[in-house]
Short mmCIF file of C-alpha atoms in Angstrom, two decimals:
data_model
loop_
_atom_site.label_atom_id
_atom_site.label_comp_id
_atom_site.label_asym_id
_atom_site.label_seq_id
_atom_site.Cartn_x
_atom_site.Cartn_y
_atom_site.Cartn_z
CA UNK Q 241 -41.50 6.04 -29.46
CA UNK Q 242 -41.38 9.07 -27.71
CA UNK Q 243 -37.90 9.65 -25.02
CA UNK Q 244 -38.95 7.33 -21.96
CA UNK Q 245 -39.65 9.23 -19.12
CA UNK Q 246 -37.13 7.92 -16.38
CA UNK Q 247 -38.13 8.57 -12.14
CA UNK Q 248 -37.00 6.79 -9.69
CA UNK Q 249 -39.47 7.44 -6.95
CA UNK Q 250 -40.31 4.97 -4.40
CA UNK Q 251 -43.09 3.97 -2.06
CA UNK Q 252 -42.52 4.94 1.77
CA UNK Q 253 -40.98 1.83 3.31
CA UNK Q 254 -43.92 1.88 6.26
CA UNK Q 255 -46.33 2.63 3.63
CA UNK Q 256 -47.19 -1.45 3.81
CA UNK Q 257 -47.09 -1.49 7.18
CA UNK Q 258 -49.84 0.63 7.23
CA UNK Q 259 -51.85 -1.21 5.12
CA UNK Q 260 -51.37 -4.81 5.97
CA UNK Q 261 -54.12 -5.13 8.72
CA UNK Q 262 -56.67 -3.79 5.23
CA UNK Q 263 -55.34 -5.98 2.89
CA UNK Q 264 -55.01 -8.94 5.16
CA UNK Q 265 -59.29 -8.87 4.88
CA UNK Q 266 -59.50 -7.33 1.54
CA UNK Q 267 -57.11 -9.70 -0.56
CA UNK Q 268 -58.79 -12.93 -0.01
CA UNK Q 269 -62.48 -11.36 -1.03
CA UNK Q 270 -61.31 -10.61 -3.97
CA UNK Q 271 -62.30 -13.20 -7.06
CA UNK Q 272 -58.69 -12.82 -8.65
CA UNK Q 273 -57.31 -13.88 -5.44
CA UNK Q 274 -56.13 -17.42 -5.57
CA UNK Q 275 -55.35 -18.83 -1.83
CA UNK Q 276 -58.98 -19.34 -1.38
CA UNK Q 277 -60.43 -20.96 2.01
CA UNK Q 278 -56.95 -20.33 3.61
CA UNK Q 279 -56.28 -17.28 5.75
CA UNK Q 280 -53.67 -15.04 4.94
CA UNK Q 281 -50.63 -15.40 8.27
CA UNK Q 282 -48.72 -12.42 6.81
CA UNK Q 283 -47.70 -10.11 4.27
CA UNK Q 284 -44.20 -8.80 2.54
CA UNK Q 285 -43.30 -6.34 0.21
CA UNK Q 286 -41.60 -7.43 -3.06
CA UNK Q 287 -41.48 -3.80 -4.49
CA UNK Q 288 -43.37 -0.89 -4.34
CA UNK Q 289 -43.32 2.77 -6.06
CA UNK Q 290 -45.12 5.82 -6.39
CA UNK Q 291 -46.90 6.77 -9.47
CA UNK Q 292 -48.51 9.95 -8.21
CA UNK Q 293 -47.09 11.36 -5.00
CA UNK Q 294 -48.37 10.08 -2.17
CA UNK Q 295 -49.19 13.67 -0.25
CA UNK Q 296 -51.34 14.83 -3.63
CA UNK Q 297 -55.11 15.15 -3.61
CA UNK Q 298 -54.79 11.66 -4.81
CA UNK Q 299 -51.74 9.58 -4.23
CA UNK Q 300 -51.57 6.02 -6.17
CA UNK Q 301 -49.09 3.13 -5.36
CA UNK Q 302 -47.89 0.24 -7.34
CA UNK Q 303 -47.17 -2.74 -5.00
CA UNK Q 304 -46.19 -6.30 -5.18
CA UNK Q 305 -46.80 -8.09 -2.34
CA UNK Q 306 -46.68 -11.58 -1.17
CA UNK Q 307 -49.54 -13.44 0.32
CA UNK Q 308 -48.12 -15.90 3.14
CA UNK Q 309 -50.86 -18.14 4.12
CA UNK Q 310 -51.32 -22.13 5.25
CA UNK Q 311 -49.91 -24.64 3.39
CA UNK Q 312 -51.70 -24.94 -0.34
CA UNK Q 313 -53.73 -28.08 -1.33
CA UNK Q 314 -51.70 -31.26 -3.23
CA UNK Q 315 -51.55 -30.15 -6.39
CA UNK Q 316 -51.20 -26.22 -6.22
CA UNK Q 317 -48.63 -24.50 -8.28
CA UNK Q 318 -45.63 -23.75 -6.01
CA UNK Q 319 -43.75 -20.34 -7.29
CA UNK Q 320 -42.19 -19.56 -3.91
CA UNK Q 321 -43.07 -18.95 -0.49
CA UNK Q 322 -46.36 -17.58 -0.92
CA UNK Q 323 -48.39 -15.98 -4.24
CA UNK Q 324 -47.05 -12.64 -5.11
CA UNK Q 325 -50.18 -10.18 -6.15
CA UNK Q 326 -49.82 -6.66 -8.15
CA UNK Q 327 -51.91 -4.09 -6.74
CA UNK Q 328 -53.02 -0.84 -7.64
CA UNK Q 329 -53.55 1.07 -4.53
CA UNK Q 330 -55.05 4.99 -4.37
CA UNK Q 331 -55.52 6.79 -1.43
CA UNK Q 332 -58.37 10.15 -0.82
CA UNK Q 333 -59.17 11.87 1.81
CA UNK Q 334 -62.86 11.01 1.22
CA UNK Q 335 -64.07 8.23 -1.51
CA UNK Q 336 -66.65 9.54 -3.65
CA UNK Q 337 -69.76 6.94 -3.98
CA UNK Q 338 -69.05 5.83 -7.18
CA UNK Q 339 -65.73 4.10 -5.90
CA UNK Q 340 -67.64 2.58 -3.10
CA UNK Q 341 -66.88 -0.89 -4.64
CA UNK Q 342 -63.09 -0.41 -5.06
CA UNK Q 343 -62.81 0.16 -0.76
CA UNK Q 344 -60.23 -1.72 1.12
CA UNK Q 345 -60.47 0.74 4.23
CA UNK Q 346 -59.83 3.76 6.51
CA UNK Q 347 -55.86 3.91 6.89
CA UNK Q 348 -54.98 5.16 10.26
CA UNK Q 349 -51.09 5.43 10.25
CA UNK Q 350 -47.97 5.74 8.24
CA UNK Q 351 -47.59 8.13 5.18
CA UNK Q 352 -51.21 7.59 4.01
CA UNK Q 353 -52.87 8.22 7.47
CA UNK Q 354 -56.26 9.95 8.04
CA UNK Q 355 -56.62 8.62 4.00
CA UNK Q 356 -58.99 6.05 2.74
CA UNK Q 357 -57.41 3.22 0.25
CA UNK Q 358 -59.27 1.62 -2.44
CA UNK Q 359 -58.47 -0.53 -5.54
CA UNK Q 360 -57.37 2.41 -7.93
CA UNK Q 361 -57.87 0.48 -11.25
CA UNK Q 362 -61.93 1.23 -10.46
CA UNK Q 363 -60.82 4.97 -10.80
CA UNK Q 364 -60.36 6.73 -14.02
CA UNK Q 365 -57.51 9.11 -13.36
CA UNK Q 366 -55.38 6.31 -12.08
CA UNK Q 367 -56.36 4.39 -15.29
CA UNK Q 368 -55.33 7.12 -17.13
CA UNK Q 369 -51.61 7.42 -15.75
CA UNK Q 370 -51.26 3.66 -16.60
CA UNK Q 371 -52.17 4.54 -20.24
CA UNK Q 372 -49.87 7.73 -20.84
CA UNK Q 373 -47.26 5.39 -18.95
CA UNK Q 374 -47.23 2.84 -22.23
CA UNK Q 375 -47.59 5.89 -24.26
CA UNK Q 376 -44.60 7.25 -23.22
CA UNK Q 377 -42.46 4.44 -22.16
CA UNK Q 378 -41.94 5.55 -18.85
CA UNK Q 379 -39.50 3.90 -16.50
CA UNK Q 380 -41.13 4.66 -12.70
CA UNK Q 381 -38.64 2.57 -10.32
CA UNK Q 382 -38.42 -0.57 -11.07
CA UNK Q 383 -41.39 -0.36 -13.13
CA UNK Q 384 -40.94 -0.69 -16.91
CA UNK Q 385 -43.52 0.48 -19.68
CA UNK Q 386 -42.84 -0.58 -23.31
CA UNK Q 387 -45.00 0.11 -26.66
CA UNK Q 388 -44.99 -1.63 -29.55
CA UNK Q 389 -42.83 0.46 -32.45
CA UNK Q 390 -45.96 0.32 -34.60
CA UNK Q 391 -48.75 1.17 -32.69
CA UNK Q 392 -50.37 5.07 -31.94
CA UNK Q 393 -51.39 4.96 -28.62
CA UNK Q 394 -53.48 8.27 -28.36
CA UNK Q 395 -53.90 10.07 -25.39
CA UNK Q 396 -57.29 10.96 -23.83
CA UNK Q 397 -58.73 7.88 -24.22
CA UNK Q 398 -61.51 7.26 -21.56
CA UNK Q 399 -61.06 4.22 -19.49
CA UNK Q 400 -63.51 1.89 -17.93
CA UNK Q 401 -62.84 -0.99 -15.72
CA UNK Q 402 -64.52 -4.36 -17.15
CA UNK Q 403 -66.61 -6.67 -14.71
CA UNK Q 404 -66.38 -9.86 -16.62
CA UNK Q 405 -62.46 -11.36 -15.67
CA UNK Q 406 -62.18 -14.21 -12.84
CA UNK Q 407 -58.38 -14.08 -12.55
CA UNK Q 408 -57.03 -10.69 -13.66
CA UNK Q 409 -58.56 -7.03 -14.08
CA UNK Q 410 -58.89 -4.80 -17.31
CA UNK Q 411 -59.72 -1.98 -18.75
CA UNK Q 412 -61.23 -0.66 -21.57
CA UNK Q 413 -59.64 2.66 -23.02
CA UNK Q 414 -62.37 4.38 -25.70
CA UNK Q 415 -62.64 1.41 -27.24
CA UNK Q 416 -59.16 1.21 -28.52
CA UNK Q 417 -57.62 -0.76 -26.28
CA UNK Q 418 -57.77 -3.06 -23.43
CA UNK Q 419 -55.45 -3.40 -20.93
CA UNK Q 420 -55.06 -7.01 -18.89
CA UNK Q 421 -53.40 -6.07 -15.67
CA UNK Q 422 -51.98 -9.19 -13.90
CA UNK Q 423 -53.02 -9.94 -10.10
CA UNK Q 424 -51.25 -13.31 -9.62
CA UNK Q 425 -48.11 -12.54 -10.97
CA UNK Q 426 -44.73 -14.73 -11.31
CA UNK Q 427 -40.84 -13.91 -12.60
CA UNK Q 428 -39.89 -15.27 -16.25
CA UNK Q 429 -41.55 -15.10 -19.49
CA UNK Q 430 -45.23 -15.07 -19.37
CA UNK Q 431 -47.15 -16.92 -22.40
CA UNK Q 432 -49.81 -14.02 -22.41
CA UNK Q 433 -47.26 -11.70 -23.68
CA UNK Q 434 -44.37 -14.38 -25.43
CA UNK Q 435 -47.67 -16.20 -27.36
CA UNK Q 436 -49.38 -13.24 -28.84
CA UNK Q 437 -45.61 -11.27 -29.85
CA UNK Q 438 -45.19 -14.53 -31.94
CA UNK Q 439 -48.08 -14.67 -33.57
CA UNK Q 440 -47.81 -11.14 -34.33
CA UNK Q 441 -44.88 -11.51 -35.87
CA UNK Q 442 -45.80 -14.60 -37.69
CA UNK Q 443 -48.80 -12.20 -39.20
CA UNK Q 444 -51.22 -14.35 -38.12
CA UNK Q 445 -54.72 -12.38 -37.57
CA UNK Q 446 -56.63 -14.30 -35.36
CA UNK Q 447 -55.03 -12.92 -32.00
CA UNK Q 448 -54.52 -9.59 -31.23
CA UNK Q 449 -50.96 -8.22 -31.57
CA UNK Q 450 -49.70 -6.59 -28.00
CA UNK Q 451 -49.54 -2.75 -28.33
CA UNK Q 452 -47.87 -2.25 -25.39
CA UNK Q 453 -46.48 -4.13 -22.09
CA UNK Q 454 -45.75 -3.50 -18.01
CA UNK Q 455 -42.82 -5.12 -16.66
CA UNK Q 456 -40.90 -4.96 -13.32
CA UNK Q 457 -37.38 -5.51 -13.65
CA UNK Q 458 -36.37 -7.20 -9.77
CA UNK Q 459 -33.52 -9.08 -8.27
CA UNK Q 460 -32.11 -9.49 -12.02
CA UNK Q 461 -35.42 -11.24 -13.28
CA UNK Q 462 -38.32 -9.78 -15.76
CA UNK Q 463 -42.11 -9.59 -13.99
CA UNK Q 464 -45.04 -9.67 -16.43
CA UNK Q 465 -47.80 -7.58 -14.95
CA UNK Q 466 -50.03 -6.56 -18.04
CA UNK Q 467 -50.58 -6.50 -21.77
CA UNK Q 468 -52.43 -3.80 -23.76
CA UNK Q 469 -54.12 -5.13 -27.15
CA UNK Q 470 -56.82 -3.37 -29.90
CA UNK Q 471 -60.20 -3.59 -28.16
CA UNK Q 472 -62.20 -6.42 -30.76
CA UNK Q 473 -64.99 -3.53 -30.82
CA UNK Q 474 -68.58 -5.28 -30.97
CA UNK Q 475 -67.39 -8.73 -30.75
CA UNK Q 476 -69.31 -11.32 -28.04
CA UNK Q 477 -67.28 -13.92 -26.39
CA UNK Q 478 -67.64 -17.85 -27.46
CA UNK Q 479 -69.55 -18.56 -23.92
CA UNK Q 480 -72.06 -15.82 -24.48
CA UNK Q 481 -72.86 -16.37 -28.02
CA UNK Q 482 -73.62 -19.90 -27.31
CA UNK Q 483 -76.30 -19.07 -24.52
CA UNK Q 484 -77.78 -16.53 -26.35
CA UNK Q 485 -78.22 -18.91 -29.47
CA UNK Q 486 -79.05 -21.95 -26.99
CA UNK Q 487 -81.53 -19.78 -25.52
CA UNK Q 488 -83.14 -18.90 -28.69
CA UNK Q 489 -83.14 -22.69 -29.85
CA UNK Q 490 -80.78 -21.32 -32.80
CA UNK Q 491 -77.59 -24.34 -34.04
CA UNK Q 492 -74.54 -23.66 -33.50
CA UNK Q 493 -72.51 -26.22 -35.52
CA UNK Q 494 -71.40 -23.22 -38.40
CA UNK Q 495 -70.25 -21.29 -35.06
CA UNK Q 496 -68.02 -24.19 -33.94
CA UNK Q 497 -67.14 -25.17 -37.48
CA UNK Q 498 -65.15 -21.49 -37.44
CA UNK Q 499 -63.97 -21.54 -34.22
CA UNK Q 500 -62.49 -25.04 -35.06
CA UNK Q 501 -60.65 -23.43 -38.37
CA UNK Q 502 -59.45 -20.15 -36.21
CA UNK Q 503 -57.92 -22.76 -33.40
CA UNK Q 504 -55.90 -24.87 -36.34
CA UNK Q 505 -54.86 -21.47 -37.92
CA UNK Q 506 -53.19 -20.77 -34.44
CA UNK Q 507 -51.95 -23.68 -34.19
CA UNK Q 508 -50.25 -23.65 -37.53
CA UNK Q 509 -49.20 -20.28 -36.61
CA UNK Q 510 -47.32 -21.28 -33.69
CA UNK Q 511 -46.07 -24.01 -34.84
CA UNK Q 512 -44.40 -21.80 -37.74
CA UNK Q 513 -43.16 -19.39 -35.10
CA UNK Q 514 -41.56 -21.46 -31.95
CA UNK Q 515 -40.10 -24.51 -31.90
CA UNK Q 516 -41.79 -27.84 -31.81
CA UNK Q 517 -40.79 -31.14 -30.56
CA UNK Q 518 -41.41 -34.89 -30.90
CA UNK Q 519 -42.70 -37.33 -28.00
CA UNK Q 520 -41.25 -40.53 -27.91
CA UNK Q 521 -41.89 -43.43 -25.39
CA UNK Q 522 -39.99 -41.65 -22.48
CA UNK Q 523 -42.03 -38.16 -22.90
CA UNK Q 524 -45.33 -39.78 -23.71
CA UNK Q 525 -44.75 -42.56 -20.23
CA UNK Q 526 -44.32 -39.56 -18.24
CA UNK Q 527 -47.01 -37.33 -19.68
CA UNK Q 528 -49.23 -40.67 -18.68
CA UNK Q 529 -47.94 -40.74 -15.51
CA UNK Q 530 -48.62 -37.27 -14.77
CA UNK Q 531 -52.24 -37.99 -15.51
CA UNK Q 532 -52.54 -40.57 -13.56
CA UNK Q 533 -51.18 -38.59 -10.68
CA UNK Q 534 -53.80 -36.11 -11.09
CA UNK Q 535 -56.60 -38.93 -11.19
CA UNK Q 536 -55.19 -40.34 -7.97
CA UNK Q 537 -55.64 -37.41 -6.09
CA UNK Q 538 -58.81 -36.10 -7.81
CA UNK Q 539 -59.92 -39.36 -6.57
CA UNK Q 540 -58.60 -38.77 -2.84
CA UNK Q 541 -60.29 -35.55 -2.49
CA UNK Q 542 -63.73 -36.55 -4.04
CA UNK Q 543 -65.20 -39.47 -3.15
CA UNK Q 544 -68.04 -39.91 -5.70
CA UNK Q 545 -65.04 -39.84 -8.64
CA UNK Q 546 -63.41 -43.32 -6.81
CA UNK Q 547 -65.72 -45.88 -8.86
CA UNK Q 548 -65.16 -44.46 -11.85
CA UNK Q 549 -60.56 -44.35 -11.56
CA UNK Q 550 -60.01 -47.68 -12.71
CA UNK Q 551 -61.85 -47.09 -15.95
CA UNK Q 552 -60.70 -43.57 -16.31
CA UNK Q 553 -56.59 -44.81 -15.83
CA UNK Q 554 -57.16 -46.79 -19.21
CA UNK Q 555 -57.27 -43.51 -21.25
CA UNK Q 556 -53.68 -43.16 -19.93
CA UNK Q 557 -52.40 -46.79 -19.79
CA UNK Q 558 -53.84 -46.63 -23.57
CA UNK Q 559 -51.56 -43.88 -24.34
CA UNK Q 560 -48.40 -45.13 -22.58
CA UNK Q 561 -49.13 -48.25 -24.66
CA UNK Q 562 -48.85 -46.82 -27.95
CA UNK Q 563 -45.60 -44.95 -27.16
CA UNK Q 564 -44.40 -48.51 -25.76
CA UNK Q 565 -44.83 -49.62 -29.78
CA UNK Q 566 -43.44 -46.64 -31.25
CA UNK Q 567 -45.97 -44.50 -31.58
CA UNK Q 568 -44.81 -40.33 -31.72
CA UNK Q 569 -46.93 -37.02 -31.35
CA UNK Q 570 -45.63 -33.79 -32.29
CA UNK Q 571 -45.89 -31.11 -29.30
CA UNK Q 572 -45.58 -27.67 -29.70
CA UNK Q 573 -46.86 -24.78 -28.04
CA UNK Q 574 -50.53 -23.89 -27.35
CA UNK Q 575 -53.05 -22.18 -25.73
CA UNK Q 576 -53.15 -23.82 -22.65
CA UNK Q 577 -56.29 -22.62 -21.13
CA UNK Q 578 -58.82 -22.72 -24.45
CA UNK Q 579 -62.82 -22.75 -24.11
CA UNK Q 580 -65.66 -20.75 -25.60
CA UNK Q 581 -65.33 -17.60 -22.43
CA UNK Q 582 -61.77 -17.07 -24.32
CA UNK Q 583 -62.79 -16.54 -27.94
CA UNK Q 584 -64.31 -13.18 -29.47
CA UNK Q 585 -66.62 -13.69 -32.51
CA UNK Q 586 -66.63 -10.24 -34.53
CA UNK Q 587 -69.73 -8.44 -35.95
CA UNK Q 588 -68.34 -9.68 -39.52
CA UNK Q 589 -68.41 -13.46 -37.98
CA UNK Q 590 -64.82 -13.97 -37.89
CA UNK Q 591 -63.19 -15.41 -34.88
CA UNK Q 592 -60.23 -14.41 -32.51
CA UNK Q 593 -58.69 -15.59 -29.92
CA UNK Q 594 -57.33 -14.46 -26.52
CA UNK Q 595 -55.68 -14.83 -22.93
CA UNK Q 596 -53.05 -17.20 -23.69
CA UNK Q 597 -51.63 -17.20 -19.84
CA UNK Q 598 -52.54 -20.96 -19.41
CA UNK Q 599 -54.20 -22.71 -16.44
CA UNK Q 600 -53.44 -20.42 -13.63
CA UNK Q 601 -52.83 -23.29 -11.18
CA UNK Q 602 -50.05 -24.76 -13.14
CA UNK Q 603 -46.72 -23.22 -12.27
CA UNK Q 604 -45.22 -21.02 -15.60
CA UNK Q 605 -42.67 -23.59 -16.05
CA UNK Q 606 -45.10 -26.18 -17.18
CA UNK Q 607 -47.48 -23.70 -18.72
CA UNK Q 608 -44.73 -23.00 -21.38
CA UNK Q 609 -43.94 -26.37 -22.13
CA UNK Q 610 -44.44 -28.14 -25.55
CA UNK Q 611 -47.34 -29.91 -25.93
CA UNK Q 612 -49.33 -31.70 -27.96
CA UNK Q 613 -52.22 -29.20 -30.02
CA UNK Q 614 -54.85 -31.80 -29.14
CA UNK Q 615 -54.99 -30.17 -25.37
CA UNK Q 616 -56.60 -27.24 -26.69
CA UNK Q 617 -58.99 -28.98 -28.50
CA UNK Q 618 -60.23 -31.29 -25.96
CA UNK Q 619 -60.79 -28.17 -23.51
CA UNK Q 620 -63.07 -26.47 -26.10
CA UNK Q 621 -64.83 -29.78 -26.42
CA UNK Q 622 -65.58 -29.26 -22.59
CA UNK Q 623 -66.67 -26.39 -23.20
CA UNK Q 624 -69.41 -26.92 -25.39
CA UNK Q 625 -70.36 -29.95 -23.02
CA UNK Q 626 -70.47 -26.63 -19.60
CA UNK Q 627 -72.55 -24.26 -21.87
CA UNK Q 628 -74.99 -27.22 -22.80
CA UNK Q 629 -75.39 -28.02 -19.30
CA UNK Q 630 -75.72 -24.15 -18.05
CA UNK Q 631 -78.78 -23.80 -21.00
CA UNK Q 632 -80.34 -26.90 -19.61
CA UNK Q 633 -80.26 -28.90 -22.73
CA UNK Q 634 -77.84 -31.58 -22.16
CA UNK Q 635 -79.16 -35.05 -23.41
CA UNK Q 636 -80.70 -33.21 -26.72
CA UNK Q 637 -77.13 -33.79 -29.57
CA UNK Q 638 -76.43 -30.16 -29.08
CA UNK Q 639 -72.80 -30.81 -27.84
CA UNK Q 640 -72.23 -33.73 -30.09
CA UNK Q 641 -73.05 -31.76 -32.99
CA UNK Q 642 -70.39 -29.09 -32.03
CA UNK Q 643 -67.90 -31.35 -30.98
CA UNK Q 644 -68.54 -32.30 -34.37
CA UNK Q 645 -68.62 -29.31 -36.52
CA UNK Q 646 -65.50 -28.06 -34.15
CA UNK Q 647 -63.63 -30.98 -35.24
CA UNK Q 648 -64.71 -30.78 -38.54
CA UNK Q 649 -63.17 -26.67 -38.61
CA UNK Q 650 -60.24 -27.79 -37.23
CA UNK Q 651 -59.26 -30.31 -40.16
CA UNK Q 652 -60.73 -27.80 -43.32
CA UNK Q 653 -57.70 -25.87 -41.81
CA UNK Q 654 -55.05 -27.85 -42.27
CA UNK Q 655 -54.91 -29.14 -38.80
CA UNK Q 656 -55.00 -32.65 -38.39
CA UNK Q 657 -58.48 -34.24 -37.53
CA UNK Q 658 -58.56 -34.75 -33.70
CA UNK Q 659 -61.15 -37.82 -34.32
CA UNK Q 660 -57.94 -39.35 -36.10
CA UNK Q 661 -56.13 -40.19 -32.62
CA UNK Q 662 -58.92 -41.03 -30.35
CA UNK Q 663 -56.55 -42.70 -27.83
CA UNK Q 664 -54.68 -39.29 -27.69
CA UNK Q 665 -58.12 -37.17 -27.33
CA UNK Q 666 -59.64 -39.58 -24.77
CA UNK Q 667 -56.76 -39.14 -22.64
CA UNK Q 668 -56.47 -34.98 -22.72
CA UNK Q 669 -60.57 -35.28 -22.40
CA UNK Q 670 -59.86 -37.52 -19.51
CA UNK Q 671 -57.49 -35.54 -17.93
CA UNK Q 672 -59.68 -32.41 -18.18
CA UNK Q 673 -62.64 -34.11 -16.71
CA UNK Q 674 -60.52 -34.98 -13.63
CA UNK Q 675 -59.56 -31.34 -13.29
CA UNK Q 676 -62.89 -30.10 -13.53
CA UNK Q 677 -64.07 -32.81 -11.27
CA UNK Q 678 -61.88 -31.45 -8.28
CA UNK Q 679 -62.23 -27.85 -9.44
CA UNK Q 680 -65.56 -28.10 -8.51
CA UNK Q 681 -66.15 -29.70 -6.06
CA UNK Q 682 -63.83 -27.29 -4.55
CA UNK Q 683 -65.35 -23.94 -5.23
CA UNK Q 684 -68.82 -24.76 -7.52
CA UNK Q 685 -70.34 -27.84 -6.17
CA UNK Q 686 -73.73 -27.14 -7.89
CA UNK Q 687 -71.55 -27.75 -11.14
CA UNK Q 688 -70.16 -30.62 -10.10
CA UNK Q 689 -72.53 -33.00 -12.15
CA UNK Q 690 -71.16 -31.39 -15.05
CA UNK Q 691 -67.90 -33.25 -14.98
CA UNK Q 692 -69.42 -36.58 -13.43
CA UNK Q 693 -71.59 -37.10 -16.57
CA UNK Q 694 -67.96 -36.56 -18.78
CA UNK Q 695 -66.45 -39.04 -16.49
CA UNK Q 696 -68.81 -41.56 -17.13
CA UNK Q 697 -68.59 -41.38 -20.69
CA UNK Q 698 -65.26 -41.16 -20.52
CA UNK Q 699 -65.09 -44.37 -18.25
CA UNK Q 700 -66.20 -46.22 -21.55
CA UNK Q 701 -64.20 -45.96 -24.34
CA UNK Q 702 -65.53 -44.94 -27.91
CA UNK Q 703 -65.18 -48.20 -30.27
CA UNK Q 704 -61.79 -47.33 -32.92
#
């Protein structure tokens, strides 16, 4: 690696002052924000620095801010007072029409007055200085850019912003790479990085090793803000592929018979690389419990799930009652977040997979916690049971036969047959239904049904 480039140039302190009234109406349009249908009271300034000077043609801030708003929702991860968001903020004199979609607004005092600010990652110079930054492991303030030891990160590579993330923002350079800049951001170790450095290590092929990272080093704790990886050239994500072959009345049972085998060779591979851990009657009670917490006040917030709870709280009474006998499960640690929208099929047919952050509503604590591999598999069996549902052709064995085949994958790998535990797979389906069921109804209500029909399977157990 090249001799890291060390500044130490900060942000003006007013320089968020200035801005606040914008980003106070900007921030909660945006679809990465998550304090949805609250207002945003007020904002602070975690850190802040300069990576082009702000009196240049084109000045560009980092800044982490936190979002104060009304009290969250039961349920929401609590990090702090407040969510604490990474933004890329440039500033012109005049925005050219091609950034019309990055605008937060006119600034009319401090350091960037008379200026218009916009969302800078839309922009391809600013891109650009985010690259060379990895390249060169620069140090900007508290900012922190690391590469790899192996990897050639050439300069000149033309960025693009992508269109298709809910949560976070990336771009594309040539290509090459992609870099997954964070928006909701939190201190500690952050899975998306920790996961795929393991595997890496561990050689394992199906996820893309990190090339190179951003971190902000604050108050004597690490800040994840964004991973580069290779750019899977040519390769469709899991959610697509299954539309387009749904739409085209085309089987996709070999499809989820490989996906299944690439999710057990992750699985093996992590297992191999961190630590694992056995639940016994005490961690397999509470696991329950926490279920059941969850179905309680799914339940309280949507009515139409209340028939259905007493049914549903068997999948978890079932599970405490096999611990209660002896009954163990080995956890270790997982994806967290799997279904089709975060797996890339490549032109040659093999599988990868990718964004390993987790559920962003669970706090990172819990998100890096041991757990048993069958989670991950029960989300992709949602999965198949959304994208059946979004081609219209629920009803016709389509998702049975990839639940199938996916289970099927998952054994021919050495992972252990998910069909084998049933009482352990009804509960994680369960408890995924429930999520989904108060997921939407709080921000897709036209999806709700989706979740509804799982629940009332669900509300029936399978025979053993």
């Amino acid at each position: 690696m090249s001799e890291a480039v060390i500044r130490t140039v900060t942000s003006p302190p007013d320089l968020l002052a200035s801005l606040e009234p914008l980003l106070r109406e900007w921030l909660p349009r945006q679809r990465w924000f998550a304090g949805k249908g609250r207002p945003v009271t007020g904002l602070s300034l975690v850190a802040a620095a300069d990576l082009l000077p702000a009196d240049s043609r084109l000045g560009l801030h980092h800044v982490l801010v936190r979002a104060h708003q009304q009290a969250a929702p039961a349920g929401a991860a609590a990090e702090g007072p407040g969510d604490c968001y990474q933004l890329l903020i440039g500033t012109r004199e005049a925005l050219p029409p091609r950034l019309a979609p990055a605008l937060i607004g006119h600034v009319t005092g401090g350091p960037a007055a008379g200026r218009t600010a916009y969302d800078a990652l839309y922009d391809t110079r600013p891109a650009e200085v985010l690259l060379e930054a990895l390249r060169s492991g620069a140090r900007i303030g508290g900012l922190r850019f690391e590469r790899a030891p192996e990897q050639d990160i050439r300069a000149g590579l033309v960025p693009r912003l992508t269109t298709a993330e809910q949560s976070n923002s990336s771009v594309v350079y040539g290509d090459t790479f992609i870099l997954k800049v964070l928006r909701r951001i939190v201190p500690g170790v952050n899975p998306d990085l920790e996961l795929p450095l393991a595997l890496a290590r561990e050689g394992c092929p199906r996820v893309p090793a990190p090339a190179g990272w951003m971190v902000a080093d604050l108050d004597g704790r690490t800040w994840v803000l964004g991973v580069l990886q290779p750019f899977l050239q040519g390769a469709t994500d899991g959610w697509e592929l299954a539309l387009r072959e749904l739409a085209k009345g085309e089987d996709f049972a070999a499809e989820a018979r490989a996906l299944g085998r690439a999710t057990a060779e992750v699985h093996s591979a992590l297992a191999r690389a961190l630590p694992t851990v056995t639940l016994g009657h005490a961690h397999a009670r509470q696991l329950a419990g926490g279920m059941t917490a969850r179905l309680e006040e799914a339940a309280r917030a949507v009515p139409l799930l209340r028939p259905y709870a007493p049914a549903l709280r068997t999948a978890f009474t079932a599970l405490a009652g096999l611990a209660a006998e002896g009954r163990t499960w080995t956890a270790q640690r997982v994806h967290g977040d799997l279904h089709l929208g975060q797996c890339l099929r490549a032109p040659d047919g093999e599988w990868s997979l990718i964004d390993f952050e987790g559920e962003p509503a669970r706090s990172l604590a819990e998100r890096r916690l041991p757990q048993p591999a069958v989670r991950d598999v029960a989300g992709m069996l949602r999965s198949f049971d959304y994208a059946a549902h979004s081609a219209g052709v629920r009803g016709t064995g389509w998702t049975e036969s990839c639940r199938a085949a996916y289970c099927t994958g998952y054994a021919q790998a050495g992972g252990r047959d998910p069909r084998t535990d049933p009482v352990l797979l009804r509960a994680y389906e369960t408890d995924k239904a429930v999520y989904e069921v108060l997921y939407e109804a709080r921000h897709r209500p036209d999806w709700l049904e989706v979740p509804l029909a799982a629940v009332r399977r669900l509300s029936v157990p399978e025979p053993a």
